[in-house]
mmCIF file of C-alpha atoms in Angstrom:
data_model
loop_
_atom_site.group_PDB
_atom_site.id
_atom_site.type_symbol
_atom_site.label_atom_id
_atom_site.label_comp_id
_atom_site.label_asym_id
_atom_site.label_seq_id
_atom_site.Cartn_x
_atom_site.Cartn_y
_atom_site.Cartn_z
ATOM 1 C CA UNK A 59 -119.743 202.944 28.138
ATOM 2 C CA UNK A 60 -119.500 199.299 28.996
ATOM 3 C CA UNK A 61 -122.559 198.786 29.232
ATOM 4 C CA UNK A 62 -123.599 200.388 25.467
ATOM 5 C CA UNK A 63 -121.284 197.715 24.032
ATOM 6 C CA UNK A 64 -121.909 194.553 26.374
ATOM 7 C CA UNK A 65 -124.593 192.447 24.121
ATOM 8 C CA UNK A 66 -121.532 193.219 21.534
ATOM 9 C CA UNK A 67 -119.841 191.189 24.405
ATOM 10 C CA UNK A 68 -121.499 188.789 25.283
ATOM 11 C CA UNK A 69 -122.214 188.345 21.829
ATOM 12 C CA UNK A 70 -118.591 187.551 20.969
ATOM 13 C CA UNK A 71 -117.781 185.977 23.684
ATOM 14 C CA UNK A 72 -120.207 183.199 22.651
ATOM 15 C CA UNK A 73 -118.731 182.818 19.475
ATOM 16 C CA UNK A 74 -115.597 182.733 20.569
ATOM 17 C CA UNK A 75 -116.519 179.235 23.462
ATOM 18 C CA UNK A 76 -118.058 178.025 20.581
ATOM 19 C CA UNK A 77 -114.890 178.176 17.638
ATOM 20 C CA UNK A 78 -112.994 176.989 21.282
ATOM 21 C CA UNK A 79 -115.544 174.381 21.523
ATOM 22 C CA UNK A 80 -115.357 173.040 17.944
ATOM 23 C CA UNK A 81 -111.598 173.285 17.830
ATOM 24 C CA UNK A 82 -111.561 170.617 20.864
ATOM 25 C CA UNK A 83 -114.508 168.734 19.949
ATOM 26 C CA UNK A 84 -111.963 167.951 16.260
ATOM 27 C CA UNK A 85 -108.363 167.351 18.426
ATOM 28 C CA UNK A 86 -110.832 164.926 20.470
ATOM 29 C CA UNK A 87 -111.372 163.607 17.118
ATOM 30 C CA UNK A 88 -108.067 163.355 15.792
ATOM 31 C CA UNK A 89 -107.510 161.971 18.869
ATOM 32 C CA UNK A 90 -109.178 159.127 19.160
ATOM 33 C CA UNK A 91 -109.000 158.167 14.364
ATOM 34 C CA UNK A 92 -105.010 158.041 15.468
ATOM 35 C CA UNK A 93 -105.142 156.117 18.407
ATOM 36 C CA UNK A 94 -108.370 154.216 16.706
ATOM 37 C CA UNK A 95 -106.436 152.764 14.005
ATOM 38 C CA UNK A 96 -109.718 154.402 11.683
ATOM 39 C CA UNK A 97 -108.915 153.388 8.174
ATOM 40 C CA UNK A 98 -109.101 156.266 5.428
ATOM 41 C CA UNK A 99 -112.624 156.061 4.523
ATOM 42 C CA UNK A 100 -114.161 156.084 7.571
ATOM 43 C CA UNK A 101 -111.309 159.340 8.770
ATOM 44 C CA UNK A 102 -112.389 161.609 5.679
ATOM 45 C CA UNK A 103 -115.969 160.287 6.768
ATOM 46 C CA UNK A 104 -116.097 161.854 10.721
ATOM 47 C CA UNK A 105 -114.587 164.361 8.910
ATOM 48 C CA UNK A 106 -117.182 165.057 6.669
ATOM 49 C CA UNK A 107 -119.810 164.990 9.541
ATOM 50 C CA UNK A 108 -117.833 167.467 11.460
ATOM 51 C CA UNK A 109 -116.850 169.983 8.844
ATOM 52 C CA UNK A 110 -120.612 169.969 7.323
ATOM 53 C CA UNK A 111 -121.317 170.623 11.409
ATOM 54 C CA UNK A 112 -120.070 173.609 11.596
ATOM 55 C CA UNK A 113 -120.721 174.379 8.019
ATOM 56 C CA UNK A 114 -124.201 174.547 9.413
ATOM 57 C CA UNK A 115 -124.039 175.721 12.420
ATOM 58 C CA UNK A 116 -122.185 179.482 10.292
ATOM 59 C CA UNK A 117 -124.566 179.274 7.385
ATOM 60 C CA UNK A 118 -127.351 179.405 10.513
ATOM 61 C CA UNK A 119 -125.849 182.403 11.743
ATOM 62 C CA UNK A 120 -124.873 184.544 8.607
ATOM 63 C CA UNK A 121 -128.951 183.916 7.642
ATOM 64 C CA UNK A 122 -129.671 184.871 11.712
ATOM 65 C CA UNK A 123 -127.542 188.285 10.891
ATOM 66 C CA UNK A 124 -129.016 189.022 7.604
ATOM 67 C CA UNK A 125 -132.812 188.281 8.648
ATOM 68 C CA UNK A 126 -132.518 190.243 12.268
ATOM 69 C CA UNK A 127 -130.934 193.256 9.348
ATOM 70 C CA UNK A 128 -133.765 193.150 7.196
ATOM 71 C CA UNK A 129 -136.419 193.683 10.153
ATOM 72 C CA UNK A 130 -137.622 190.207 9.543
ATOM 73 C CA UNK A 131 -136.360 188.594 13.117
#
């Protein structure tokens, strides 16, 4: 039974690991920004870049799922 769902388990594990990785990166950036006494504009810029990176990664995954479901990939 486990062999039937191995690909789905691997996919879920990969997505979960990447979510944890993004969370840890965010926590590290927050710590550096607090300790470095970064101005508000710099903090906003850093978080914007981090958010856009995460958003792009999620958008890529959604586009990939759509293409594969339509038989294009």
